[in-house]
Short mmCIF file of C-alpha atoms and ligand atoms in Angstrom, two decimals:
data_model
loop_
_atom_site.label_atom_id
_atom_site.label_comp_id
_atom_site.label_asym_id
_atom_site.label_seq_id
_atom_site.Cartn_x
_atom_site.Cartn_y
_atom_site.Cartn_z
CA MET A 668 130.50 87.18 120.45
CA THR A 669 127.61 89.58 119.84
CA VAL A 670 125.47 90.62 122.79
CA TYR A 671 122.18 92.09 121.57
CA GLY A 672 120.74 94.54 124.08
CA VAL A 673 117.00 95.14 123.67
CA ILE A 674 115.25 98.22 125.07
CA GLY A 675 111.49 97.70 124.85
CA VAL A 676 110.36 94.09 125.22
CA GLY A 677 107.10 93.79 123.30
CA ALA A 678 105.55 92.25 120.19
CA ILE A 679 108.27 92.99 117.65
CA SER A 680 111.29 92.53 119.91
CA ALA A 681 109.92 89.19 121.12
CA ALA A 682 109.62 88.11 117.46
CA ILE A 683 113.24 89.21 116.87
CA VAL A 684 114.50 87.34 119.95
CA ARG A 685 112.58 84.19 119.04
CA GLY A 686 113.95 84.45 115.50
CA LEU A 687 117.53 84.86 116.72
CA CYS A 688 117.16 81.87 119.05
CA ARG A 689 115.34 79.53 116.68
CA THR A 690 116.87 76.10 116.45
CA ASP A 691 117.12 75.70 112.66
CA GLN A 692 120.28 77.82 112.42
CA ALA A 693 123.80 76.52 111.92
CA ASP A 694 125.36 78.96 114.41
CA PRO A 695 124.58 78.92 118.12
CA PRO A 696 122.16 81.67 119.20
CA PRO A 697 123.63 85.02 120.33
CA THR A 698 123.45 86.37 123.85
CA VAL A 699 120.46 88.70 124.38
CA LEU A 700 120.05 91.16 127.24
CA LEU A 701 116.47 92.38 127.73
CA SER A 702 115.19 95.53 129.44
CA PRO A 703 113.24 94.63 132.59
CA ARG A 704 109.87 96.25 131.84
CA ASN A 705 107.09 93.97 130.67
CA ALA A 706 108.57 91.57 133.19
CA GLN A 707 106.28 88.69 132.26
CA LEU A 708 107.25 88.56 128.59
CA ALA A 709 110.94 89.17 129.41
CA ALA A 710 110.84 86.31 131.95
CA GLU A 711 109.09 84.01 129.44
CA LEU A 712 111.80 84.66 126.84
CA ALA A 713 114.61 84.19 129.37
CA GLU A 714 113.05 80.96 130.63
CA HIS A 715 112.61 79.58 127.14
CA PHE A 716 116.00 80.51 125.65
CA PRO A 717 119.22 79.80 127.60
CA THR A 718 121.18 82.70 126.00
CA VAL A 719 118.56 85.32 126.93
CA ARG A 720 118.85 87.26 130.23
CA VAL A 721 116.85 90.07 131.80
CA ALA A 722 118.83 93.11 132.94
CA GLU A 723 118.12 95.04 136.11
CA SER A 724 117.82 98.39 134.34
CA ASN A 725 117.76 99.96 130.90
CA GLN A 726 121.24 101.40 131.56
CA GLN A 727 122.54 97.90 132.27
CA VAL A 728 121.22 96.84 128.83
CA VAL A 729 123.07 99.72 127.13
CA ASP A 730 126.29 99.00 129.02
CA GLY A 731 126.19 95.25 128.42
CA ALA A 732 125.24 95.34 124.72
CA SER A 733 127.62 95.10 121.78
CA VAL A 734 124.65 95.97 119.52
CA LEU A 735 121.65 97.87 120.90
CA LEU A 736 118.10 97.42 119.53
CA LEU A 737 115.58 100.16 120.18
CA CYS A 738 112.07 98.68 120.19
CA LEU A 739 110.08 101.20 122.23
CA ARG A 740 106.72 102.67 121.28
CA PRO A 741 107.36 106.06 119.69
CA GLN A 742 105.78 108.03 122.54
CA ASP A 743 107.98 106.25 125.13
CA ALA A 744 111.29 106.68 123.32
CA PRO A 745 112.20 110.33 124.11
CA PRO A 746 111.80 110.12 127.91
CA VAL A 747 113.34 106.64 128.15
CA LEU A 748 116.35 107.29 125.91
CA SER A 749 117.16 110.74 127.22
CA ALA A 750 117.59 109.22 130.69
CA LEU A 751 120.36 106.88 129.44
CA THR A 752 124.09 107.32 128.75
CA PHE A 753 125.51 105.86 125.54
CA ARG A 754 129.13 105.15 124.61
CA PRO A 755 130.27 106.55 121.24
CA GLY A 756 131.19 103.26 119.50
CA LEU A 757 127.94 101.39 120.26
CA PRO A 758 126.07 100.24 117.10
CA VAL A 759 122.36 101.05 117.46
CA VAL A 760 119.53 99.59 115.36
CA SER A 761 116.09 101.17 115.69
CA VAL A 762 112.83 99.52 114.67
CA MET A 763 110.75 102.49 115.85
CA ALA A 764 108.45 104.03 113.27
CA GLY A 765 108.56 107.78 112.78
CA PHE A 766 112.00 108.62 114.22
CA THR A 767 114.31 110.05 111.59
CA VAL A 768 118.01 109.27 111.73
CA ARG A 769 118.59 112.86 112.83
CA ALA A 770 116.05 112.59 115.69
CA LEU A 771 117.52 109.26 116.78
CA ALA A 772 121.05 110.66 116.68
CA ASP A 773 119.96 113.37 119.13
CA LEU A 774 118.37 110.81 121.43
CA VAL A 775 121.37 108.46 121.55
CA ALA A 776 124.25 110.97 121.25
CA PRO A 777 127.22 110.48 120.97
CA VAL A 778 126.39 107.28 119.01
CA THR A 779 127.09 107.59 115.27
CA ASP A 780 126.61 103.97 114.09
CA LEU A 781 122.84 104.17 113.62
CA ALA A 782 120.47 102.17 111.41
CA ARG A 783 116.71 102.31 111.03
CA SER A 784 114.74 99.20 110.07
CA ILE A 785 111.24 97.82 109.53
CA PRO A 786 111.15 94.24 110.81
CA LEU A 787 107.79 92.47 110.68
CA PRO A 788 106.60 89.45 112.69
CA ALA A 789 107.86 86.99 110.02
CA VAL A 790 111.38 87.54 111.45
CA GLU A 791 110.34 85.07 114.13
CA LEU A 792 110.44 82.30 111.52
CA GLY A 793 113.58 83.63 109.82
CA GLU A 794 111.38 84.77 106.91
CA GLY A 795 111.50 88.54 107.39
CA VAL A 796 112.15 90.92 104.50
CA THR A 797 113.57 93.86 106.40
CA PRO A 798 114.22 97.29 104.87
CA VAL A 799 117.20 99.07 106.42
CA PHE A 800 118.45 102.67 106.13
CA PRO A 801 121.12 103.74 106.63
CA SER A 802 122.76 100.43 106.18
CA SER A 803 125.16 99.30 108.91
CA PRO A 804 127.11 96.08 109.43
CA ALA A 805 125.20 95.48 112.68
CA ALA A 806 121.79 95.81 111.00
CA ILE A 807 122.79 93.64 108.04
CA THR A 808 124.13 90.90 110.31
CA LEU A 809 121.07 91.05 112.59
CA PHE A 810 118.37 90.95 109.93
CA GLY A 811 120.40 88.61 107.71
CA GLN A 812 119.92 86.02 110.48
CA LEU A 813 116.17 86.71 110.37
CA GLY A 814 115.57 86.50 106.62
CA THR A 815 116.42 88.94 103.85
CA VAL A 816 117.80 92.47 104.25
CA LEU A 817 116.67 95.22 101.86
CA GLU A 818 119.19 98.07 101.88
CA VAL A 819 117.06 101.00 100.67
CA PRO A 820 118.64 104.06 99.03
CA ASP A 821 117.29 106.89 101.21
CA GLU A 822 115.17 107.73 104.23
CA GLN A 823 112.13 108.79 102.18
CA THR A 824 112.01 105.30 100.68
CA LEU A 825 112.16 103.82 104.17
CA GLU A 826 109.30 106.08 105.36
CA ALA A 827 107.14 105.13 102.36
CA LEU A 828 107.77 101.41 102.92
CA SER A 829 106.99 101.92 106.60
CA ALA A 830 103.67 103.62 105.69
CA SER A 831 102.76 100.71 103.42
CA THR A 832 103.00 98.28 106.36
CA ALA A 833 100.05 100.12 107.93
CA THR A 834 97.76 98.32 105.47
CA VAL A 835 98.09 94.91 107.12
CA ALA A 836 95.39 95.28 109.81
CA ALA A 837 92.95 96.52 107.13
CA MET A 838 93.71 93.48 104.98
CA LEU A 839 93.04 91.20 107.94
CA LYS A 840 89.81 93.09 108.68
CA TYR A 841 88.77 92.48 105.07
CA MET A 842 89.43 88.76 105.57
CA GLU A 843 87.55 88.79 108.87
CA THR A 844 84.57 90.45 107.16
CA THR A 845 84.58 87.77 104.45
CA SER A 846 84.91 85.00 107.02
CA ALA A 847 82.11 86.42 109.22
CA TRP A 848 79.87 86.79 106.16
CA LEU A 849 80.43 83.10 105.35
CA ALA A 850 79.52 82.17 108.92
CA ARG A 851 76.32 84.21 108.65
CA LYS A 852 75.51 82.21 105.51
CA GLY A 853 75.64 79.03 107.60
CA VAL A 854 79.25 77.94 107.02
CA SER A 855 80.83 76.78 110.29
CA ALA A 856 83.16 79.47 111.69
CA PRO A 857 86.32 77.27 111.68
CA LEU A 858 85.69 76.18 108.08
CA ALA A 859 84.97 79.78 107.04
CA SER A 860 88.20 81.17 108.50
CA ARG A 861 90.28 78.25 107.29
CA TYR A 862 88.94 78.60 103.77
CA VAL A 863 89.44 82.37 103.59
CA ALA A 864 93.02 82.01 104.89
CA ALA A 865 93.72 79.24 102.36
CA VAL A 866 92.34 81.27 99.43
CA PHE A 867 94.65 84.21 100.23
CA ALA A 868 97.64 82.05 101.15
CA GLY A 869 97.29 80.27 97.81
CA VAL A 870 97.69 83.57 96.01
CA LEU A 871 100.32 85.13 98.27
CA THR A 872 102.66 82.31 99.30
CA PRO A 873 104.20 81.82 95.84
CA LEU A 874 105.01 85.58 95.77
CA GLN A 875 107.08 85.51 98.94
CA THR A 876 110.45 85.13 97.24
CA ALA A 877 109.68 87.02 94.00
CA ALA A 878 112.12 89.84 93.16
CA ALA A 879 109.20 91.92 91.79
CA VAL A 880 105.45 91.36 91.45
CA ASP A 881 103.08 92.81 88.83
CA PHE A 882 99.99 93.15 91.04
CA ARG A 883 97.94 94.70 88.24
CA ALA A 884 98.57 91.70 85.96
CA LEU A 885 97.92 89.33 88.85
CA SER A 886 94.61 91.04 89.59
CA GLN A 887 93.65 90.81 85.93
CA ASP A 888 94.59 87.12 85.86
CA HIS A 889 92.10 86.57 88.68
CA GLN A 890 89.29 88.33 86.82
CA THR A 891 87.50 86.19 84.28
CA PRO A 892 85.72 88.68 81.99
CA GLY A 893 82.11 88.80 83.19
CA GLY A 894 83.03 86.66 86.22
CA ILE A 895 82.51 87.07 89.94
CA ASN A 896 85.96 88.53 90.79
CA GLU A 897 85.43 91.25 88.20
CA GLN A 898 81.95 91.90 89.61
CA PHE A 899 83.14 92.14 93.22
CA LEU A 900 86.12 94.41 92.40
CA GLY A 901 83.78 96.66 90.42
CA VAL A 902 81.50 97.04 93.45
CA LEU A 903 84.45 97.97 95.70
CA GLU A 904 85.99 100.37 93.17
CA GLN A 905 82.64 102.10 92.83
CA ALA A 906 82.62 102.49 96.61
CA GLY A 907 86.05 104.20 96.37
CA LEU A 908 88.45 101.35 97.23
CA SER A 909 91.63 102.62 95.52
CA ARG A 910 91.02 106.21 96.52
CA ALA A 911 90.49 105.24 100.16
CA VAL A 912 93.67 103.13 100.22
CA GLU A 913 95.76 105.93 98.68
CA GLY A 914 94.22 108.52 100.98
CA GLY A 915 94.91 106.42 104.06
CA LEU A 916 98.51 105.84 102.98
CA ASN A 917 99.01 109.57 102.43
CA GLN A 918 97.72 110.30 105.91
CA VAL A 919 99.99 107.67 107.48
CA LEU A 920 103.02 108.97 105.58
CA GLU A 921 102.21 112.52 106.58
CA ARG A 922 102.22 111.38 110.21
CA LEU A 923 105.50 109.44 109.85
CA ASP A 924 107.28 112.14 107.88
CA PRO A 925 105.53 115.52 108.29
CA SER A 926 108.51 117.35 106.74
CA GLN A 927 107.41 116.24 103.24
CA ASN A 928 104.20 117.15 101.45
CA HIS A 929 102.82 113.71 100.63
CA GLY A 930 99.15 114.36 100.03
CA SER A 931 97.43 114.89 96.72
CA ALA A 932 94.02 116.36 96.10
CA ASP A 933 92.81 113.02 94.74
CA GLY A 934 94.50 110.78 97.26
CA ASN A 935 93.47 112.38 100.54
CA LEU A 936 90.49 111.08 102.44
CA PRO A 937 87.76 113.53 103.29
CA VAL A 938 88.52 115.18 106.64
CA SER A 939 85.15 114.45 108.18
N1 NDP B 407 104.66 95.26 116.17
C1 NDP B 407 105.21 95.29 114.96
O1 NDP B 407 104.94 94.41 114.11
C2 NDP B 407 106.20 96.35 114.58
C3 NDP B 407 106.54 97.39 115.46
N2 NDP B 407 107.46 98.32 115.09
C4 NDP B 407 107.85 99.39 116.00
O2 NDP B 407 108.38 98.79 117.17
C5 NDP B 407 108.11 99.58 118.30
C6 NDP B 407 107.49 98.71 119.36
O3 NDP B 407 106.29 98.17 118.84
P1 NDP B 407 105.60 96.90 119.53
O4 NDP B 407 106.61 95.86 119.82
O5 NDP B 407 104.43 96.57 118.70
O6 NDP B 407 105.13 97.59 120.91
P2 NDP B 407 104.80 96.90 122.32
O7 NDP B 407 103.88 97.83 123.02
O8 NDP B 407 104.40 95.48 122.12
O9 NDP B 407 106.24 96.91 123.04
C7 NDP B 407 106.84 98.05 123.55
C8 NDP B 407 107.38 97.66 124.91
O10 NDP B 407 108.15 98.74 125.45
C9 NDP B 407 107.96 98.69 126.86
N3 NDP B 407 108.34 99.91 127.55
C10 NDP B 407 107.57 101.00 127.83
N4 NDP B 407 108.27 101.87 128.59
C11 NDP B 407 109.48 101.32 128.79
C12 NDP B 407 110.63 101.71 129.53
N5 NDP B 407 110.65 102.85 130.23
N6 NDP B 407 111.72 100.92 129.51
C13 NDP B 407 111.71 99.74 128.85
N7 NDP B 407 110.64 99.30 128.15
C14 NDP B 407 109.54 100.07 128.14
C15 NDP B 407 106.48 98.41 126.98
O11 NDP B 407 106.17 97.96 128.30
P3 NDP B 407 104.68 98.23 128.88
O12 NDP B 407 103.76 97.38 128.05
O13 NDP B 407 104.82 97.80 130.30
O14 NDP B 407 104.39 99.70 128.73
C16 NDP B 407 106.28 97.35 125.93
O15 NDP B 407 106.48 96.07 126.45
C17 NDP B 407 107.21 100.73 117.84
O16 NDP B 407 107.99 101.89 117.74
C18 NDP B 407 106.71 100.29 116.48
O17 NDP B 407 106.59 101.38 115.62
C19 NDP B 407 108.12 98.24 113.89
C20 NDP B 407 107.83 97.25 113.00
C21 NDP B 407 106.80 96.27 113.25
#
């Protein structure tokens, strides 16, 4: 029986735990051992799910786990992990952005069964699409229970996919701006937000299970020649939309993976 040990109980690990313990699965939920910090969230999870327990220390999590999940913020990981002792055969799955396999291997030595992953909050509903590199049986089993696993071919691909997830808050800000604009035009705030969410969900929900999506064609399909979508996109492109998105992505990737030269003269944002 798998015992998932979790170091770092926060937003993403709570989503993973809730996903593992959701009731629509055929198999009974696994045992989960949580690190004690963020005591309130850990206690909430343990109270809600009978197979979840809170350990007394991070070392107790490592010792009691048959698979260890590393879910710390990047700045916390080096001091926390270097204070722990790991056994060689322990499978470790990291969700932490910006730690290469090599850097992780140093932090959890002598562990060799290491996988990196990019779970997103949809894992809570069992609808995650989770890139994994390197692939490991532990990572495939874990994220297979939480949706679909994408085994990516190399670490650069994983870093690029990770960078692309940085665009989500900006997309939500864009929706917030649209919703707030509607409210300023006299639409009630609940109706405004509900409508904006429904417009985007209507476009995006059918794409969720697609093997590939032609976003350019989709964008064109939504632009009647001479129509309002074409007009609005034109205004944003004139303001530098695509260039700003590419420049932001280059900067994020540079931060995640400084060993590679990711920028391009056209794609980088102005420094000021
Ligand atoms: N949120 C997301 O959607 C995703 C996050 N990630 C990655 O997951 C990692 C965690 O992100 P997220 O869940 O958002 O972060 P959170 O801040 O929500 O969670 C991190 C948790 O680690 C705890 N922590 C800090 N120090 C220790 C310690 N010494 N021992 C045990 N726990 C400790 C923090 O406690 P306290 O608050 O008390 O400091 C906090 O509860 C990051 O590396 C991020 O890159 C990856 C994919 C998606």
